[in-house]
JSON list of C-alpha atoms in Angstrom, two decimals:
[
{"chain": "A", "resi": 163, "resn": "UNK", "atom": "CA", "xyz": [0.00, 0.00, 0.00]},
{"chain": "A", "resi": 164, "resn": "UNK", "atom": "CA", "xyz": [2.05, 3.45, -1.13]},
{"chain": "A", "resi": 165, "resn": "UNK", "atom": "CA", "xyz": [0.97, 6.03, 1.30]},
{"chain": "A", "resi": 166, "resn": "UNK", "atom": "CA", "xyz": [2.55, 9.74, 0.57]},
{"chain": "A", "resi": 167, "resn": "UNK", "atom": "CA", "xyz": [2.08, 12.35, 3.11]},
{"chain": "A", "resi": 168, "resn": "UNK", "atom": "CA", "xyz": [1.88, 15.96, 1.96]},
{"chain": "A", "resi": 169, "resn": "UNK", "atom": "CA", "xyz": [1.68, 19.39, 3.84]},
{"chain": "A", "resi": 170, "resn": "UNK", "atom": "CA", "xyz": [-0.27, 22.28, 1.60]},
{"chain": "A", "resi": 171, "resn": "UNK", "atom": "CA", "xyz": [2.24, 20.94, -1.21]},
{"chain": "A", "resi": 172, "resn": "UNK", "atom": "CA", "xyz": [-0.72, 18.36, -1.95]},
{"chain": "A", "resi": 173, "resn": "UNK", "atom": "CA", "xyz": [-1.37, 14.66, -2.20]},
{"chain": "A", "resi": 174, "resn": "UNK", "atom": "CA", "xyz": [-2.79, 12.66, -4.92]},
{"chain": "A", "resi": 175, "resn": "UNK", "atom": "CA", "xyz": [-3.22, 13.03, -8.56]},
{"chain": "A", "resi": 176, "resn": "UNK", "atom": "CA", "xyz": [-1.59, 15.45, -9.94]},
{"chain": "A", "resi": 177, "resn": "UNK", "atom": "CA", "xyz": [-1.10, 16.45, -5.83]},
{"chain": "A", "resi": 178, "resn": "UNK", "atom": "CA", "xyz": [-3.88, 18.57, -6.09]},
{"chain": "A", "resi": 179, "resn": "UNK", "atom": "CA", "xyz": [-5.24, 17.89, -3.24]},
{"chain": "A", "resi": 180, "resn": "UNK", "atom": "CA", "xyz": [-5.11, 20.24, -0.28]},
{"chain": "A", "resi": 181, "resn": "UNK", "atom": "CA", "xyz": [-6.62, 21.22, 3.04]},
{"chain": "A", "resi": 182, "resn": "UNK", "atom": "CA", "xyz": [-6.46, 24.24, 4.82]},
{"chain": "A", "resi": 183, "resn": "UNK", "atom": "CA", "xyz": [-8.38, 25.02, 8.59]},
{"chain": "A", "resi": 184, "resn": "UNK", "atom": "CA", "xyz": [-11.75, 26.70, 7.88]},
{"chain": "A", "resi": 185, "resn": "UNK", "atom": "CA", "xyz": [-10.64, 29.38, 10.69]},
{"chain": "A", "resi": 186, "resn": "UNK", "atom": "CA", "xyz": [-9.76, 32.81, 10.04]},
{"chain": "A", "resi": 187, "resn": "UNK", "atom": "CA", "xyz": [-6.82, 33.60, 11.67]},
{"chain": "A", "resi": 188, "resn": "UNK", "atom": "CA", "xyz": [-7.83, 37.87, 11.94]},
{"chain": "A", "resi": 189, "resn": "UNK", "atom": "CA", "xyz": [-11.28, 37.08, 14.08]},
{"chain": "A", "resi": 190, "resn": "UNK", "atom": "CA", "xyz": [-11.85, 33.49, 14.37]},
{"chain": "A", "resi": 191, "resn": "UNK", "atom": "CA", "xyz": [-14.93, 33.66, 11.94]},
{"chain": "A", "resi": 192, "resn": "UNK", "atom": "CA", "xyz": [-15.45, 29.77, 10.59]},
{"chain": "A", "resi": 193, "resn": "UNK", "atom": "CA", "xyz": [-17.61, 27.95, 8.29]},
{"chain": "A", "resi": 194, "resn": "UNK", "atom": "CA", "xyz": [-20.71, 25.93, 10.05]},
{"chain": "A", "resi": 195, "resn": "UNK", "atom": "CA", "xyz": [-22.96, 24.18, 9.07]},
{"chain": "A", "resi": 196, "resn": "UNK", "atom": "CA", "xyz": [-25.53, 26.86, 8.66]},
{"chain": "A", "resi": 197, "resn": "UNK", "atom": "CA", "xyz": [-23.45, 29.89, 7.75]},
{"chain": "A", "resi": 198, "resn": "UNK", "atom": "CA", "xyz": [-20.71, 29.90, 5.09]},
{"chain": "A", "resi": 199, "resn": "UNK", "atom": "CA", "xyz": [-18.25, 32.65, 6.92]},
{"chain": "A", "resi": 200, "resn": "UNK", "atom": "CA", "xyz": [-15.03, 31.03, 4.89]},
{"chain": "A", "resi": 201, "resn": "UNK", "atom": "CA", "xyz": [-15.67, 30.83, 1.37]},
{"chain": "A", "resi": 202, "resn": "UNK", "atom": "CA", "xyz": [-14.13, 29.15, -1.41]},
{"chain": "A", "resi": 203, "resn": "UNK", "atom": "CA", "xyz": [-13.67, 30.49, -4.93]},
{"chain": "A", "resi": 204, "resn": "UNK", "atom": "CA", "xyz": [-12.23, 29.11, -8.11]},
{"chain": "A", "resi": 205, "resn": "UNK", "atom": "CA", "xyz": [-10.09, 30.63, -9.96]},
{"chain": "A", "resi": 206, "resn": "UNK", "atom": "CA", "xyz": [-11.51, 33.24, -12.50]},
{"chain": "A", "resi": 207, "resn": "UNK", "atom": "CA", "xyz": [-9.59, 36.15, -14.63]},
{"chain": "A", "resi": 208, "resn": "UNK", "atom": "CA", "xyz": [-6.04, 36.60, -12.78]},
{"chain": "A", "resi": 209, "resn": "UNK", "atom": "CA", "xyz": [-6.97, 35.19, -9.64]},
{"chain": "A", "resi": 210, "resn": "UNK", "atom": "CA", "xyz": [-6.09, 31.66, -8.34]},
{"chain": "A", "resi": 211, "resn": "UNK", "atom": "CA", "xyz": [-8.51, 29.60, -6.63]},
{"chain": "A", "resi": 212, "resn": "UNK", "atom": "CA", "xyz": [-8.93, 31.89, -2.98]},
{"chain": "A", "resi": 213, "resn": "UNK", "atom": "CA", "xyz": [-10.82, 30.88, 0.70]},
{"chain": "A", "resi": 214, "resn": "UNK", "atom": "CA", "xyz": [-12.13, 34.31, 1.69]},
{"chain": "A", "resi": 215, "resn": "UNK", "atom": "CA", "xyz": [-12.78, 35.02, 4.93]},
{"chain": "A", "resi": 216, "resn": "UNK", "atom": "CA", "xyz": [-16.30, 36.93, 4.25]},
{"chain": "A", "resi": 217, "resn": "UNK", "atom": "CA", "xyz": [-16.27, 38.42, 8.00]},
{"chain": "A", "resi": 218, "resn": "UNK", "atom": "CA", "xyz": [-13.25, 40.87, 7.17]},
{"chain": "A", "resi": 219, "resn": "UNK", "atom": "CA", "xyz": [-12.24, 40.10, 3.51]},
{"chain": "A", "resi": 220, "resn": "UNK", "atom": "CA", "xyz": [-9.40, 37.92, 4.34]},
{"chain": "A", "resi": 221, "resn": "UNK", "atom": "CA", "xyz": [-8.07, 36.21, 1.26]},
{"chain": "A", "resi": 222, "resn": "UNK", "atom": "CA", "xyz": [-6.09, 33.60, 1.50]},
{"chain": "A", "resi": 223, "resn": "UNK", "atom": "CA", "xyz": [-4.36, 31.35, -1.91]},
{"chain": "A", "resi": 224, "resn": "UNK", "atom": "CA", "xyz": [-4.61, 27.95, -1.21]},
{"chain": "A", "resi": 225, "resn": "UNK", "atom": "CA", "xyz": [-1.96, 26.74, -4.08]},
{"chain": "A", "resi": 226, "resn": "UNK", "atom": "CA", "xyz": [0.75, 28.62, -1.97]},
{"chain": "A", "resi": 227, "resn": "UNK", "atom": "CA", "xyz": [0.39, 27.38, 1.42]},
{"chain": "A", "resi": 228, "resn": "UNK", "atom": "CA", "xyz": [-2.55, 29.38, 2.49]},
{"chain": "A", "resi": 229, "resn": "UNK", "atom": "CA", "xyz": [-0.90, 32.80, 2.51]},
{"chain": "A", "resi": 230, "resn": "UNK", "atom": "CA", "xyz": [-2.77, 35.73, 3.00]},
{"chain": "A", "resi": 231, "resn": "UNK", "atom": "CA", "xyz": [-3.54, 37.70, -0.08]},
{"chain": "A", "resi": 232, "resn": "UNK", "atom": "CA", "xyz": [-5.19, 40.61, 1.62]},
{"chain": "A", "resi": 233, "resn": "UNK", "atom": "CA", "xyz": [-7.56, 41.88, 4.28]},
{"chain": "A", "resi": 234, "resn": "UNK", "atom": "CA", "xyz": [-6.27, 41.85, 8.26]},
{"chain": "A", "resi": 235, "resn": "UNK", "atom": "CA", "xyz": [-5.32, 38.65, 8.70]},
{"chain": "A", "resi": 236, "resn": "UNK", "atom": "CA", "xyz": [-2.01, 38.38, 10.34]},
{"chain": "A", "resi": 237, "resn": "UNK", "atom": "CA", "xyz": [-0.94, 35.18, 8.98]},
{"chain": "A", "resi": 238, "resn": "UNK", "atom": "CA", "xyz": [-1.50, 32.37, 6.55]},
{"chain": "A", "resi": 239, "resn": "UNK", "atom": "CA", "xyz": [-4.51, 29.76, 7.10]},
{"chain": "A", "resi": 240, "resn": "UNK", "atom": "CA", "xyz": [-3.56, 26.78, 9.10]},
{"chain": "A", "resi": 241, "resn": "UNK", "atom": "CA", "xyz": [-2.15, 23.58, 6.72]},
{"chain": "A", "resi": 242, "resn": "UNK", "atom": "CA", "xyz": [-3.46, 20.13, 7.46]},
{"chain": "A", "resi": 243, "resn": "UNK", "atom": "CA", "xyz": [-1.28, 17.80, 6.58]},
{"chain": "A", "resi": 244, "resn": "UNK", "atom": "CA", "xyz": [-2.91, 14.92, 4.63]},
{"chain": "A", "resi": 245, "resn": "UNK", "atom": "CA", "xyz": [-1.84, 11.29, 3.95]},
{"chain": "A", "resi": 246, "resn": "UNK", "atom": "CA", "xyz": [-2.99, 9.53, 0.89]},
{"chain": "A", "resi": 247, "resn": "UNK", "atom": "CA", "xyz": [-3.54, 6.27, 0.02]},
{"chain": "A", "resi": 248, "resn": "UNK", "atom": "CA", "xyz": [-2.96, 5.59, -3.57]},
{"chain": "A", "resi": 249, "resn": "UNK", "atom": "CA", "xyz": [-4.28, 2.23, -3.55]},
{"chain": "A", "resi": 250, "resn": "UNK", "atom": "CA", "xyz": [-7.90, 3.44, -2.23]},
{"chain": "A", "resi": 251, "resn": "UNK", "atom": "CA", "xyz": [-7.46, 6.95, -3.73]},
{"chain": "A", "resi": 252, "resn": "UNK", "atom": "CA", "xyz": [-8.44, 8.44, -0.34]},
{"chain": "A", "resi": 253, "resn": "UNK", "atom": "CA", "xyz": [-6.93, 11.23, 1.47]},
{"chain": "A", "resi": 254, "resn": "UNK", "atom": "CA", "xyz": [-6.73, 11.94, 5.57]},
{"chain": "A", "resi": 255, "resn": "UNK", "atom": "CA", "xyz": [-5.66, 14.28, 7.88]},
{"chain": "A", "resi": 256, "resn": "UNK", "atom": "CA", "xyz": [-3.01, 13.53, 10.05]},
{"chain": "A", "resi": 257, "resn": "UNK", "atom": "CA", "xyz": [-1.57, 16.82, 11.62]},
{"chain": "A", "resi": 258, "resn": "UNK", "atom": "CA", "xyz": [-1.08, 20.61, 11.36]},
{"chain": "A", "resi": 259, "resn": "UNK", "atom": "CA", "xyz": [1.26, 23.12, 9.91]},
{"chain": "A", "resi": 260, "resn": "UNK", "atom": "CA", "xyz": [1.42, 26.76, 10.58]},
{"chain": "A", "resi": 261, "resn": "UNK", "atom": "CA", "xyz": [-0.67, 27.79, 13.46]},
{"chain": "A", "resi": 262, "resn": "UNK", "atom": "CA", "xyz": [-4.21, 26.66, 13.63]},
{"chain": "A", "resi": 263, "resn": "UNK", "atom": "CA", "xyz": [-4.86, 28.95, 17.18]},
{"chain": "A", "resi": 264, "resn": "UNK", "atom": "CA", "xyz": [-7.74, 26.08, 18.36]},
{"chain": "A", "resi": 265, "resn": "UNK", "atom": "CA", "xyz": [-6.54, 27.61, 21.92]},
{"chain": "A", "resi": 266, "resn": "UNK", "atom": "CA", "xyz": [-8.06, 31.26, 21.04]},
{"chain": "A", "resi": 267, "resn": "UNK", "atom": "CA", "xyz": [-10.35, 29.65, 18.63]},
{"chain": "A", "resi": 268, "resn": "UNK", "atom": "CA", "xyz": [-12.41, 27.57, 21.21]},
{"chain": "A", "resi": 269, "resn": "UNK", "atom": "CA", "xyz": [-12.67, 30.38, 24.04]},
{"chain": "A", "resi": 270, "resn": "UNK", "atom": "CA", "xyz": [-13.65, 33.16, 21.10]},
{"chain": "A", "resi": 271, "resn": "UNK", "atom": "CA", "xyz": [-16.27, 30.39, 19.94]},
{"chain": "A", "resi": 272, "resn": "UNK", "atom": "CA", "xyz": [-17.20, 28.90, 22.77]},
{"chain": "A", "resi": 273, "resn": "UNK", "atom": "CA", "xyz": [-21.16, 29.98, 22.91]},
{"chain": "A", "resi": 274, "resn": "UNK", "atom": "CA", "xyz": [-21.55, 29.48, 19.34]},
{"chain": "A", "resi": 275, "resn": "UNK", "atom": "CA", "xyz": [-20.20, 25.76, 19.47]},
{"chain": "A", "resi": 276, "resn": "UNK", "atom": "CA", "xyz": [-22.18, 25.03, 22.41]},
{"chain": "A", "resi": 277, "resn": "UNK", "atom": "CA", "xyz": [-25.17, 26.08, 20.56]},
{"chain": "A", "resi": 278, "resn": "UNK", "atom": "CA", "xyz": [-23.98, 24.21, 17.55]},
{"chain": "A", "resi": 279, "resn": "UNK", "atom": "CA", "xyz": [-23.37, 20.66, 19.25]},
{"chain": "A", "resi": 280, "resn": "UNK", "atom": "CA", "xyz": [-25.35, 21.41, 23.14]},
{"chain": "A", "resi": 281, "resn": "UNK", "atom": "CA", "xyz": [-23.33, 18.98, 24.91]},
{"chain": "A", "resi": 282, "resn": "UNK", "atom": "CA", "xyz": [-20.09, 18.32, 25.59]},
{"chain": "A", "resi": 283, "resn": "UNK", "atom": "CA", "xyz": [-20.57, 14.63, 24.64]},
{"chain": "A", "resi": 284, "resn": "UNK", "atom": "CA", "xyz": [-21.95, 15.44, 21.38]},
{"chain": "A", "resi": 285, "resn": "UNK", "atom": "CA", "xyz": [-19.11, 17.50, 20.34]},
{"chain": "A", "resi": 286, "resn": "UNK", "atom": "CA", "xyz": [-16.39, 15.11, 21.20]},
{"chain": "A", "resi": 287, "resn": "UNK", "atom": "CA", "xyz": [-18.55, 12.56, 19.48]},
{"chain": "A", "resi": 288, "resn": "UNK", "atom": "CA", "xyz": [-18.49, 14.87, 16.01]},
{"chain": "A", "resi": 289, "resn": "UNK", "atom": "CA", "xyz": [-14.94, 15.37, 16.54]},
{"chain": "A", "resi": 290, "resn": "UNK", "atom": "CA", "xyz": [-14.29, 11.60, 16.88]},
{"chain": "A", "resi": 291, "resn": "UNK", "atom": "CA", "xyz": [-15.72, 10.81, 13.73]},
{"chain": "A", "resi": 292, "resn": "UNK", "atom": "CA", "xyz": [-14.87, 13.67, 11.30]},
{"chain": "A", "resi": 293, "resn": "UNK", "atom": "CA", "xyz": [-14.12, 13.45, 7.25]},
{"chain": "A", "resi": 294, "resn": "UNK", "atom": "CA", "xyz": [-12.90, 15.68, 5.33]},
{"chain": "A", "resi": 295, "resn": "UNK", "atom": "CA", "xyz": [-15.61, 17.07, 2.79]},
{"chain": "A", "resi": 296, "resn": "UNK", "atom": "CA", "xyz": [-15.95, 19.25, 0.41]},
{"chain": "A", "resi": 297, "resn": "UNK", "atom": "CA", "xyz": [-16.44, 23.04, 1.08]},
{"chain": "A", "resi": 298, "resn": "UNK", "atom": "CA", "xyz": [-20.36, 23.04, -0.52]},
{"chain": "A", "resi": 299, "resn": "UNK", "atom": "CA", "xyz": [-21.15, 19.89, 1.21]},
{"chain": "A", "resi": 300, "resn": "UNK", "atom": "CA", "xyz": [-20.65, 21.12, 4.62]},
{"chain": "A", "resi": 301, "resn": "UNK", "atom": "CA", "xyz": [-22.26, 24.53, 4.30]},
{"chain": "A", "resi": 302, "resn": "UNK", "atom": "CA", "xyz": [-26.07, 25.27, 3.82]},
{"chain": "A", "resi": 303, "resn": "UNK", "atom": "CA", "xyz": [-26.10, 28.46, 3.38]},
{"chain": "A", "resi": 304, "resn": "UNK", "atom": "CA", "xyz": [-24.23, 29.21, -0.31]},
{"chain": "A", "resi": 305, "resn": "UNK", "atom": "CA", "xyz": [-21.06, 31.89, 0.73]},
{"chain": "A", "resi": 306, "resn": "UNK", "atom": "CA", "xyz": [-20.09, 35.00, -1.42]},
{"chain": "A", "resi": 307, "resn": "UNK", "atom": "CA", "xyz": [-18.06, 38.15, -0.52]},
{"chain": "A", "resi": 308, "resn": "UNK", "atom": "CA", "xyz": [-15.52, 40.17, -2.83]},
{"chain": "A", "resi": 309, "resn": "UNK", "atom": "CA", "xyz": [-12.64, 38.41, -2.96]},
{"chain": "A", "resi": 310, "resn": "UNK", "atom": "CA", "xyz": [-9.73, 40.11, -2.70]},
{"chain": "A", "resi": 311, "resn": "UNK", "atom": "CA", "xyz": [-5.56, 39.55, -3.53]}
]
């Protein structure tokens, strides 16, 4: 079984795929299930494929390691580092690079997630058993703010 294991350099064919923390590292504004705060855009006219932070206009490129492109953010988006398996052409997340701030995250959040999951149990539970999925599959709510860089 050939396994690679990739930073925001990518993974799989082509090593195109990638995975970035849905946090904004400026206000810790995140996409939930109901509200698309961190949007992703393909790439159109000059611009690469972008998250954008719709809370502040963060931008963010996620073919160069997440770096900010404009907007307050002080820093590029959190990596997650993915493994892939060739031989079942899955990808999974294994670990961080950069700094993912789930410290100031969770007390800035707090309320919100308790509302989100209610119990304690609950939320370890959803934590336990997440997957990576795509962007529109996670979000109800369809995202879209300028994007900007």
């Amino acid at each position: 079984m050939a396994r690679t294991t990739a930073g925001p350099g990518g993974v799989g064919k082509g090593r195109s795929i990638v995975a970035y923390t849905s946090i904004c590292p400026h206000g810790y504004s995140y996409a939930a299930p109901n509200l698309g705060a961190m949007g992703y855009y393909k790439p159109e006219g000059n611009r690469g494929p972008r998250m954008v932070c719709c809370a502040h206009l963060s931008s963010f490129d996620v073919t160069r390691g997440g770096e900010v492109k404009g907007g307050p953010a002080p820093h590029a988006l959190a990596a997650v580092v993915l493994e892939y398996d060739a031989a079942k052409d899955e990808a999974y997340a294994v670990g961080f690079l950069g700094n993912p701030q789930f410290d100031g995250f969770f007390r800035a959040q707090s309320q919100a997630l308790r509302d989100l999951f209610r119990t304690t149990a609950r939320a370890r539970e959803e934590v336990s058993k997440a997957t990576v999925i795509p962007y529109a599959e996670h979000t109800r709510v369809p995202t879209t703010c300028p994007v900007l860089g």
